[in-house]
């Protein structure tokens, strides 16, 4: 099992452009998962041919490993294409990968087999049957990732936070109203290397403390990757500890909660 945590999101500092904009493409550089603060295509633009495409261009060329779109209105029939390109006349394709959302999750995540350097990322969507007749994507991640050398512990847990209002009548009937639900992981890293504590955990916490979103994937080879991945706010559940005395094994735990 190979897990990853990613926080160096190139989208937030890159030049962004889109072929169709009802809501501006610059909205994907924010952390909000609200559909009102998203990139949205104009009505009818639900495929590459009709304008469902955007580009992420850092300066200079950058290293990429993992991609994702989150809190979207994409259907389970949608296909999201992530393509890395180098500038030229014409531009040349370096590599590409696709992902499809699972019904009810609205996210598509893809991981490359190795770090790849390229000038820009092009993302296009094919979702011709989208009932909204447009594409809405509030959150995007693209960048490098940390793969803990000994992965996560089997004591890690996954669950949901649910807010619901129930009205109960005098006769005992219950009428529930779901306000929101969000997924979360309690990540147990039970055997970190010392170098990972200071080279990775320390860096990610300094960014996480600001409230920005991070990406967690518990197993990049899982058949359920599109359900298991969580993009949201992360916080430490405990300090780094030294349970194995002089051995190069450190313990740390954190919680990541889906950003709505």
PDB file of C-alpha atoms in Angstrom:
ATOM      1  CA  UNK A   1       0.000   0.000   0.000  1.00  0.00           C
ATOM      2  CA  UNK A   2       1.475   3.326  -1.108  1.00  0.00           C
ATOM      3  CA  UNK A   3      -0.025   6.495   0.352  1.00  0.00           C
ATOM      4  CA  UNK A   4       0.639  10.096  -0.618  1.00  0.00           C
ATOM      5  CA  UNK A   5       0.175  13.545   0.867  1.00  0.00           C
ATOM      6  CA  UNK A   6       0.477  16.534  -1.470  1.00  0.00           C
ATOM      7  CA  UNK A   7       0.534  20.222  -0.645  1.00  0.00           C
ATOM      8  CA  UNK A   8       2.652  22.055  -3.264  1.00  0.00           C
ATOM      9  CA  UNK A   9      -0.281  23.039  -5.464  1.00  0.00           C
ATOM     10  CA  UNK A  10       1.023  24.659  -8.657  1.00  0.00           C
ATOM     11  CA  UNK A  11      -2.483  25.826  -9.539  1.00  0.00           C
ATOM     12  CA  UNK A  12      -2.388  28.498  -6.833  1.00  0.00           C
ATOM     13  CA  UNK A  13       0.569  30.383  -8.342  1.00  0.00           C
ATOM     14  CA  UNK A  14       0.371  29.537 -12.057  1.00  0.00           C
ATOM     15  CA  UNK A  15      -1.073  31.430 -14.999  1.00  0.00           C
ATOM     16  CA  UNK A  16      -4.562  30.038 -15.629  1.00  0.00           C
ATOM     17  CA  UNK A  17      -6.587  30.141 -18.840  1.00  0.00           C
ATOM     18  CA  UNK A  18      -9.824  28.522 -19.998  1.00  0.00           C
ATOM     19  CA  UNK A  19     -11.607  28.106 -23.315  1.00  0.00           C
ATOM     20  CA  UNK A  20     -15.009  28.827 -21.787  1.00  0.00           C
ATOM     21  CA  UNK A  21     -15.846  30.920 -18.728  1.00  0.00           C
ATOM     22  CA  UNK A  22     -19.201  31.679 -17.193  1.00  0.00           C
ATOM     23  CA  UNK A  23     -17.463  31.857 -13.795  1.00  0.00           C
ATOM     24  CA  UNK A  24     -13.751  32.802 -14.022  1.00  0.00           C
ATOM     25  CA  UNK A  25     -10.963  30.234 -14.155  1.00  0.00           C
ATOM     26  CA  UNK A  26      -9.115  32.159 -11.441  1.00  0.00           C
ATOM     27  CA  UNK A  27     -11.583  30.744  -8.910  1.00  0.00           C
ATOM     28  CA  UNK A  28      -9.796  27.367  -8.941  1.00  0.00           C
ATOM     29  CA  UNK A  29      -6.794  29.044  -7.289  1.00  0.00           C
ATOM     30  CA  UNK A  30      -8.851  29.498  -4.110  1.00  0.00           C
ATOM     31  CA  UNK A  31      -9.542  26.876  -1.428  1.00  0.00           C
ATOM     32  CA  UNK A  32     -13.333  27.131  -1.312  1.00  0.00           C
ATOM     33  CA  UNK A  33     -15.377  24.148  -2.443  1.00  0.00           C
ATOM     34  CA  UNK A  34     -18.468  26.257  -3.131  1.00  0.00           C
ATOM     35  CA  UNK A  35     -20.029  25.956  -6.581  1.00  0.00           C
ATOM     36  CA  UNK A  36     -20.418  29.748  -6.514  1.00  0.00           C
ATOM     37  CA  UNK A  37     -16.622  30.170  -6.262  1.00  0.00           C
ATOM     38  CA  UNK A  38     -15.747  27.777  -9.073  1.00  0.00           C
ATOM     39  CA  UNK A  39     -14.658  27.736 -12.676  1.00  0.00           C
ATOM     40  CA  UNK A  40     -17.814  27.213 -14.686  1.00  0.00           C
ATOM     41  CA  UNK A  41     -18.185  26.862 -18.417  1.00  0.00           C
ATOM     42  CA  UNK A  42     -20.893  28.577 -20.400  1.00  0.00           C
ATOM     43  CA  UNK A  43     -24.081  26.629 -21.041  1.00  0.00           C
ATOM     44  CA  UNK A  44     -23.543  23.843 -23.537  1.00  0.00           C
ATOM     45  CA  UNK A  45     -19.781  23.652 -23.013  1.00  0.00           C
ATOM     46  CA  UNK A  46     -19.445  20.150 -21.560  1.00  0.00           C
ATOM     47  CA  UNK A  47     -16.839  18.600 -23.891  1.00  0.00           C
ATOM     48  CA  UNK A  48     -13.425  19.470 -25.311  1.00  0.00           C
ATOM     49  CA  UNK A  49     -14.998  20.385 -28.645  1.00  0.00           C
ATOM     50  CA  UNK A  50     -17.337  22.903 -27.009  1.00  0.00           C
ATOM     51  CA  UNK A  51     -14.783  24.506 -24.678  1.00  0.00           C
ATOM     52  CA  UNK A  52     -14.453  22.433 -21.481  1.00  0.00           C
ATOM     53  CA  UNK A  53     -10.685  22.932 -21.273  1.00  0.00           C
ATOM     54  CA  UNK A  54      -8.277  24.872 -19.082  1.00  0.00           C
ATOM     55  CA  UNK A  55      -4.499  25.208 -18.790  1.00  0.00           C
ATOM     56  CA  UNK A  56      -2.159  25.636 -15.813  1.00  0.00           C
ATOM     57  CA  UNK A  57       1.160  27.251 -16.710  1.00  0.00           C
ATOM     58  CA  UNK A  58       3.713  27.718 -13.929  1.00  0.00           C
ATOM     59  CA  UNK A  59       6.897  29.691 -14.454  1.00  0.00           C
ATOM     60  CA  UNK A  60       9.347  28.103 -15.042  1.00  0.00           C
ATOM     61  CA  UNK A  61       8.793  24.455 -16.074  1.00  0.00           C
ATOM     62  CA  UNK A  62       7.782  22.370 -13.064  1.00  0.00           C
ATOM     63  CA  UNK A  63       7.650  18.848 -11.678  1.00  0.00           C
ATOM     64  CA  UNK A  64       4.263  17.126 -11.576  1.00  0.00           C
ATOM     65  CA  UNK A  65       3.048  13.857 -10.043  1.00  0.00           C
ATOM     66  CA  UNK A  66      -0.598  14.014  -8.959  1.00  0.00           C
ATOM     67  CA  UNK A  67      -3.704  15.767 -10.295  1.00  0.00           C
ATOM     68  CA  UNK A  68      -7.254  16.168  -9.096  1.00  0.00           C
ATOM     69  CA  UNK A  69     -10.509  18.066  -9.523  1.00  0.00           C
ATOM     70  CA  UNK A  70     -12.851  18.250  -6.539  1.00  0.00           C
ATOM     71  CA  UNK A  71     -16.386  19.232  -5.500  1.00  0.00           C
ATOM     72  CA  UNK A  72     -17.422  19.167  -9.153  1.00  0.00           C
ATOM     73  CA  UNK A  73     -20.785  18.629 -10.840  1.00  0.00           C
ATOM     74  CA  UNK A  74     -19.303  15.933 -13.095  1.00  0.00           C
ATOM     75  CA  UNK A  75     -21.296  12.780 -13.678  1.00  0.00           C
ATOM     76  CA  UNK A  76     -19.944   9.261 -13.292  1.00  0.00           C
ATOM     77  CA  UNK A  77     -19.799   9.069 -17.113  1.00  0.00           C
ATOM     78  CA  UNK A  78     -17.368  11.999 -17.289  1.00  0.00           C
ATOM     79  CA  UNK A  79     -13.739  11.547 -18.278  1.00  0.00           C
ATOM     80  CA  UNK A  80     -11.144  14.075 -17.099  1.00  0.00           C
ATOM     81  CA  UNK A  81      -7.960  14.231 -19.187  1.00  0.00           C
ATOM     82  CA  UNK A  82      -4.770  15.567 -17.568  1.00  0.00           C
ATOM     83  CA  UNK A  83      -2.065  16.219 -20.166  1.00  0.00           C
ATOM     84  CA  UNK A  84       1.454  17.546 -19.574  1.00  0.00           C
ATOM     85  CA  UNK A  85       2.984  19.532 -22.424  1.00  0.00           C
ATOM     86  CA  UNK A  86       6.235  21.266 -23.341  1.00  0.00           C
ATOM     87  CA  UNK A  87       6.208  24.565 -25.208  1.00  0.00           C
ATOM     88  CA  UNK A  88       7.234  24.510 -28.840  1.00  0.00           C
ATOM     89  CA  UNK A  89       5.994  25.057 -32.364  1.00  0.00           C
ATOM     90  CA  UNK A  90       3.843  23.085 -32.030  1.00  0.00           C
ATOM     91  CA  UNK A  91       3.763  22.093 -28.323  1.00  0.00           C
ATOM     92  CA  UNK A  92       4.665  18.468 -27.606  1.00  0.00           C
ATOM     93  CA  UNK A  93       2.783  16.085 -25.327  1.00  0.00           C
ATOM     94  CA  UNK A  94       4.982  14.700 -22.529  1.00  0.00           C
ATOM     95  CA  UNK A  95       2.465  12.350 -20.911  1.00  0.00           C
ATOM     96  CA  UNK A  96      -1.220  12.158 -20.110  1.00  0.00           C
ATOM     97  CA  UNK A  97      -3.550  10.327 -17.765  1.00  0.00           C
ATOM     98  CA  UNK A  98      -7.326  10.147 -17.309  1.00  0.00           C
ATOM     99  CA  UNK A  99      -9.708   9.700 -14.395  1.00  0.00           C
ATOM    100  CA  UNK A 100     -13.465   9.432 -13.941  1.00  0.00           C
ATOM    101  CA  UNK A 101     -15.549  10.435 -10.915  1.00  0.00           C
ATOM    102  CA  UNK A 102     -17.675   8.051  -8.905  1.00  0.00           C
ATOM    103  CA  UNK A 103     -21.340   8.941  -8.613  1.00  0.00           C
ATOM    104  CA  UNK A 104     -21.935  11.120  -5.547  1.00  0.00           C
ATOM    105  CA  UNK A 105     -18.285  12.041  -4.984  1.00  0.00           C
ATOM    106  CA  UNK A 106     -17.654  14.623  -7.713  1.00  0.00           C
ATOM    107  CA  UNK A 107     -13.889  14.200  -7.750  1.00  0.00           C
ATOM    108  CA  UNK A 108     -11.370  12.713 -10.163  1.00  0.00           C
ATOM    109  CA  UNK A 109      -7.796  11.995  -9.045  1.00  0.00           C
ATOM    110  CA  UNK A 110      -4.877  10.663 -11.098  1.00  0.00           C
ATOM    111  CA  UNK A 111      -1.312   9.776 -10.087  1.00  0.00           C
ATOM    112  CA  UNK A 112       1.602   9.463 -12.526  1.00  0.00           C
ATOM    113  CA  UNK A 113       4.035   6.541 -12.118  1.00  0.00           C
ATOM    114  CA  UNK A 114       6.980   8.938 -11.705  1.00  0.00           C
ATOM    115  CA  UNK A 115       7.768  12.626 -11.243  1.00  0.00           C
ATOM    116  CA  UNK A 116       7.524  14.344 -14.622  1.00  0.00           C
ATOM    117  CA  UNK A 117       8.844  17.735 -15.687  1.00  0.00           C
ATOM    118  CA  UNK A 118       6.786  19.755 -18.168  1.00  0.00           C
ATOM    119  CA  UNK A 119       5.992  23.352 -19.088  1.00  0.00           C
ATOM    120  CA  UNK A 120       2.250  23.301 -18.601  1.00  0.00           C
ATOM    121  CA  UNK A 121      -0.803  21.195 -17.752  1.00  0.00           C
ATOM    122  CA  UNK A 122      -3.861  20.985 -19.953  1.00  0.00           C
ATOM    123  CA  UNK A 123      -7.081  19.620 -18.488  1.00  0.00           C
ATOM    124  CA  UNK A 124     -10.150  18.878 -20.544  1.00  0.00           C
ATOM    125  CA  UNK A 125     -13.435  17.218 -19.701  1.00  0.00           C
ATOM    126  CA  UNK A 126     -15.795  15.023 -21.662  1.00  0.00           C
ATOM    127  CA  UNK A 127     -19.196  14.960 -19.954  1.00  0.00           C
ATOM    128  CA  UNK A 128     -21.716  15.239 -22.770  1.00  0.00           C
ATOM    129  CA  UNK A 129     -24.590  13.931 -20.640  1.00  0.00           C
ATOM    130  CA  UNK A 130     -24.160  16.448 -17.809  1.00  0.00           C
ATOM    131  CA  UNK A 131     -27.702  17.412 -16.719  1.00  0.00           C
ATOM    132  CA  UNK A 132     -26.584  20.932 -15.708  1.00  0.00           C
ATOM    133  CA  UNK A 133     -25.418  21.534 -19.306  1.00  0.00           C
ATOM    134  CA  UNK A 134     -22.197  23.115 -18.007  1.00  0.00           C
ATOM    135  CA  UNK A 135     -19.072  22.113 -16.090  1.00  0.00           C
ATOM    136  CA  UNK A 136     -18.500  23.448 -12.564  1.00  0.00           C
ATOM    137  CA  UNK A 137     -15.142  22.826 -10.851  1.00  0.00           C
ATOM    138  CA  UNK A 138     -14.411  24.666  -7.572  1.00  0.00           C
ATOM    139  CA  UNK A 139     -11.091  23.003  -6.611  1.00  0.00           C
ATOM    140  CA  UNK A 140      -8.083  21.721  -8.541  1.00  0.00           C
ATOM    141  CA  UNK A 141      -4.775  20.232  -7.406  1.00  0.00           C
ATOM    142  CA  UNK A 142      -1.708  19.676  -9.564  1.00  0.00           C
ATOM    143  CA  UNK A 143       1.837  19.220  -8.321  1.00  0.00           C
ATOM    144  CA  UNK A 144       4.305  16.981  -6.561  1.00  0.00           C
ATOM    145  CA  UNK A 145       3.603  14.601  -3.687  1.00  0.00           C
ATOM    146  CA  UNK A 146       5.225  12.975  -0.677  1.00  0.00           C
ATOM    147  CA  UNK A 147       5.072   9.181  -0.484  1.00  0.00           C
ATOM    148  CA  UNK A 148       5.862   8.147   3.125  1.00  0.00           C
ATOM    149  CA  UNK A 149       8.582   5.491   2.986  1.00  0.00           C
ATOM    150  CA  UNK A 150       6.621   3.102   5.234  1.00  0.00           C
ATOM    151  CA  UNK A 151       3.163   4.272   4.183  1.00  0.00           C
ATOM    152  CA  UNK A 152       0.357   4.741   6.728  1.00  0.00           C
ATOM    153  CA  UNK A 153      -0.492   2.530   9.681  1.00  0.00           C
ATOM    154  CA  UNK A 154      -3.372   0.073   9.644  1.00  0.00           C
ATOM    155  CA  UNK A 155      -4.849   1.895  12.638  1.00  0.00           C
ATOM    156  CA  UNK A 156      -5.771   4.777  10.302  1.00  0.00           C
ATOM    157  CA  UNK A 157      -9.518   5.357  10.083  1.00  0.00           C
ATOM    158  CA  UNK A 158     -11.958   6.882   7.598  1.00  0.00           C
ATOM    159  CA  UNK A 159     -15.358   8.350   8.350  1.00  0.00           C
ATOM    160  CA  UNK A 160     -17.765  11.234   7.818  1.00  0.00           C
ATOM    161  CA  UNK A 161     -18.893  14.306   9.698  1.00  0.00           C
ATOM    162  CA  UNK A 162     -22.644  14.809   9.268  1.00  0.00           C
ATOM    163  CA  UNK A 163     -24.821  17.796  10.147  1.00  0.00           C
ATOM    164  CA  UNK A 164     -28.528  17.011  10.109  1.00  0.00           C
ATOM    165  CA  UNK A 165     -31.608  18.672  11.523  1.00  0.00           C
ATOM    166  CA  UNK A 166     -34.403  16.335  12.648  1.00  0.00           C
ATOM    167  CA  UNK A 167     -37.930  17.515  13.319  1.00  0.00           C
ATOM    168  CA  UNK A 168     -39.897  15.064  15.457  1.00  0.00           C
ATOM    169  CA  UNK A 169     -43.670  15.338  15.668  1.00  0.00           C
ATOM    170  CA  UNK A 170     -45.723  14.702  18.818  1.00  0.00           C
ATOM    171  CA  UNK A 171     -46.645  11.347  17.302  1.00  0.00           C
ATOM    172  CA  UNK A 172     -43.006  10.400  16.935  1.00  0.00           C
ATOM    173  CA  UNK A 173     -42.556  10.813  13.174  1.00  0.00           C
ATOM    174  CA  UNK A 174     -39.103  12.107  12.231  1.00  0.00           C
ATOM    175  CA  UNK A 175     -38.448  14.444   9.301  1.00  0.00           C
ATOM    176  CA  UNK A 176     -34.687  14.743   8.735  1.00  0.00           C
ATOM    177  CA  UNK A 177     -32.967  17.505   6.760  1.00  0.00           C
ATOM    178  CA  UNK A 178     -29.351  16.896   5.768  1.00  0.00           C
ATOM    179  CA  UNK A 179     -27.323  20.102   6.076  1.00  0.00           C
ATOM    180  CA  UNK A 180     -23.934  18.743   5.000  1.00  0.00           C
ATOM    181  CA  UNK A 181     -21.650  15.746   5.204  1.00  0.00           C
ATOM    182  CA  UNK A 182     -17.912  15.659   4.658  1.00  0.00           C
ATOM    183  CA  UNK A 183     -15.391  12.866   4.544  1.00  0.00           C
ATOM    184  CA  UNK A 184     -12.340  12.666   6.784  1.00  0.00           C
ATOM    185  CA  UNK A 185      -9.319  10.485   7.455  1.00  0.00           C
ATOM    186  CA  UNK A 186      -7.441  10.001  10.713  1.00  0.00           C
ATOM    187  CA  UNK A 187      -3.961   9.308   9.355  1.00  0.00           C
ATOM    188  CA  UNK A 188      -1.625   7.262  11.523  1.00  0.00           C
ATOM    189  CA  UNK A 189       2.016   7.439  10.461  1.00  0.00           C
ATOM    190  CA  UNK A 190       3.557   4.954  12.853  1.00  0.00           C
ATOM    191  CA  UNK A 191       7.026   4.534  11.398  1.00  0.00           C
ATOM    192  CA  UNK A 192       8.324   7.773   9.927  1.00  0.00           C
ATOM    193  CA  UNK A 193      11.984   8.330   9.145  1.00  0.00           C
ATOM    194  CA  UNK A 194      13.638  11.216  10.979  1.00  0.00           C
ATOM    195  CA  UNK A 195      14.402  12.799   7.615  1.00  0.00           C
ATOM    196  CA  UNK A 196      10.688  12.700   6.773  1.00  0.00           C
ATOM    197  CA  UNK A 197       9.776  14.487   9.994  1.00  0.00           C
ATOM    198  CA  UNK A 198      12.008  17.438   9.184  1.00  0.00           C
ATOM    199  CA  UNK A 199      11.912  17.267   5.399  1.00  0.00           C
ATOM    200  CA  UNK A 200       8.194  16.616   4.917  1.00  0.00           C
ATOM    201  CA  UNK A 201       5.980  16.763   8.023  1.00  0.00           C
ATOM    202  CA  UNK A 202       7.454  20.041   9.224  1.00  0.00           C
ATOM    203  CA  UNK A 203       6.983  21.648   5.808  1.00  0.00           C
ATOM    204  CA  UNK A 204       3.444  20.433   5.259  1.00  0.00           C
ATOM    205  CA  UNK A 205       2.342  21.555   8.725  1.00  0.00           C
ATOM    206  CA  UNK A 206       3.614  25.082   8.158  1.00  0.00           C
ATOM    207  CA  UNK A 207       1.324  25.304   5.138  1.00  0.00           C
ATOM    208  CA  UNK A 208      -1.559  23.371   6.706  1.00  0.00           C
ATOM    209  CA  UNK A 209      -1.559  25.800   9.642  1.00  0.00           C
ATOM    210  CA  UNK A 210      -2.655  28.567   7.252  1.00  0.00           C
ATOM    211  CA  UNK A 211      -5.844  26.656   6.385  1.00  0.00           C
ATOM    212  CA  UNK A 212      -4.963  25.825   2.795  1.00  0.00           C
ATOM    213  CA  UNK A 213      -6.081  22.539   1.251  1.00  0.00           C
ATOM    214  CA  UNK A 214      -3.925  19.413   1.022  1.00  0.00           C
ATOM    215  CA  UNK A 215      -4.517  16.153  -0.817  1.00  0.00           C
ATOM    216  CA  UNK A 216      -4.399  12.746   0.862  1.00  0.00           C
ATOM    217  CA  UNK A 217      -4.573   9.439  -0.997  1.00  0.00           C
ATOM    218  CA  UNK A 218      -4.321   6.359   1.277  1.00  0.00           C
ATOM    219  CA  UNK A 219      -3.437   3.913  -1.506  1.00  0.00           C
ATOM    220  CA  UNK A 220      -2.572   5.043  -5.028  1.00  0.00           C
ATOM    221  CA  UNK A 221      -3.188   1.531  -6.410  1.00  0.00           C
ATOM    222  CA  UNK A 222      -6.606   1.098  -4.817  1.00  0.00           C
ATOM    223  CA  UNK A 223      -9.636   0.293  -6.960  1.00  0.00           C
ATOM    224  CA  UNK A 224     -11.489   2.795  -4.768  1.00  0.00           C
ATOM    225  CA  UNK A 225      -9.058   5.701  -5.182  1.00  0.00           C
ATOM    226  CA  UNK A 226     -11.798   8.063  -6.400  1.00  0.00           C
ATOM    227  CA  UNK A 227     -13.762   7.433  -3.193  1.00  0.00           C
ATOM    228  CA  UNK A 228     -10.852   7.273  -0.741  1.00  0.00           C
ATOM    229  CA  UNK A 229      -8.943  10.427  -1.693  1.00  0.00           C
ATOM    230  CA  UNK A 230      -9.693  13.535   0.377  1.00  0.00           C
ATOM    231  CA  UNK A 231      -8.829  17.137  -0.508  1.00  0.00           C
ATOM    232  CA  UNK A 232      -9.168  19.498   2.427  1.00  0.00           C
ATOM    233  CA  UNK A 233      -7.763  20.947   5.608  1.00  0.00           C
ATOM    234  CA  UNK A 234      -5.248  18.982   7.647  1.00  0.00           C
ATOM    235  CA  UNK A 235      -4.278  19.307  11.282  1.00  0.00           C
ATOM    236  CA  UNK A 236      -2.060  17.338  13.638  1.00  0.00           C
ATOM    237  CA  UNK A 237      -3.761  14.984  16.081  1.00  0.00           C
ATOM    238  CA  UNK A 238      -0.582  14.486  18.105  1.00  0.00           C
ATOM    239  CA  UNK A 239       2.988  15.663  18.324  1.00  0.00           C
ATOM    240  CA  UNK A 240       5.779  13.674  16.736  1.00  0.00           C
ATOM    241  CA  UNK A 241       6.902  11.051  19.236  1.00  0.00           C
ATOM    242  CA  UNK A 242       9.916   8.754  19.655  1.00  0.00           C
ATOM    243  CA  UNK A 243       8.367   5.419  20.729  1.00  0.00           C
ATOM    244  CA  UNK A 244      11.240   3.273  19.505  1.00  0.00           C
ATOM    245  CA  UNK A 245      13.994   5.141  21.329  1.00  0.00           C
ATOM    246  CA  UNK A 246      17.139   5.343  19.211  1.00  0.00           C
ATOM    247  CA  UNK A 247      15.685   3.545  16.189  1.00  0.00           C
ATOM    248  CA  UNK A 248      15.001   5.711  13.132  1.00  0.00           C
ATOM    249  CA  UNK A 249      11.243   5.435  13.591  1.00  0.00           C
ATOM    250  CA  UNK A 250       8.996   8.315  14.581  1.00  0.00           C
ATOM    251  CA  UNK A 251       5.231   8.345  15.150  1.00  0.00           C
ATOM    252  CA  UNK A 252       2.810  11.092  14.111  1.00  0.00           C
ATOM    253  CA  UNK A 253      -0.910  11.348  13.409  1.00  0.00           C
ATOM    254  CA  UNK A 254      -3.084  13.885  11.609  1.00  0.00           C
ATOM    255  CA  UNK A 255      -6.643  14.418  10.475  1.00  0.00           C
ATOM    256  CA  UNK A 256      -7.696  15.675   7.054  1.00  0.00           C
ATOM    257  CA  UNK A 257     -11.276  16.848   6.505  1.00  0.00           C
ATOM    258  CA  UNK A 258     -12.882  17.393   3.118  1.00  0.00           C
ATOM    259  CA  UNK A 259     -13.170  21.096   2.256  1.00  0.00           C
ATOM    260  CA  UNK A 260     -16.727  22.022   1.342  1.00  0.00           C
TER     261      UNK A 260
END
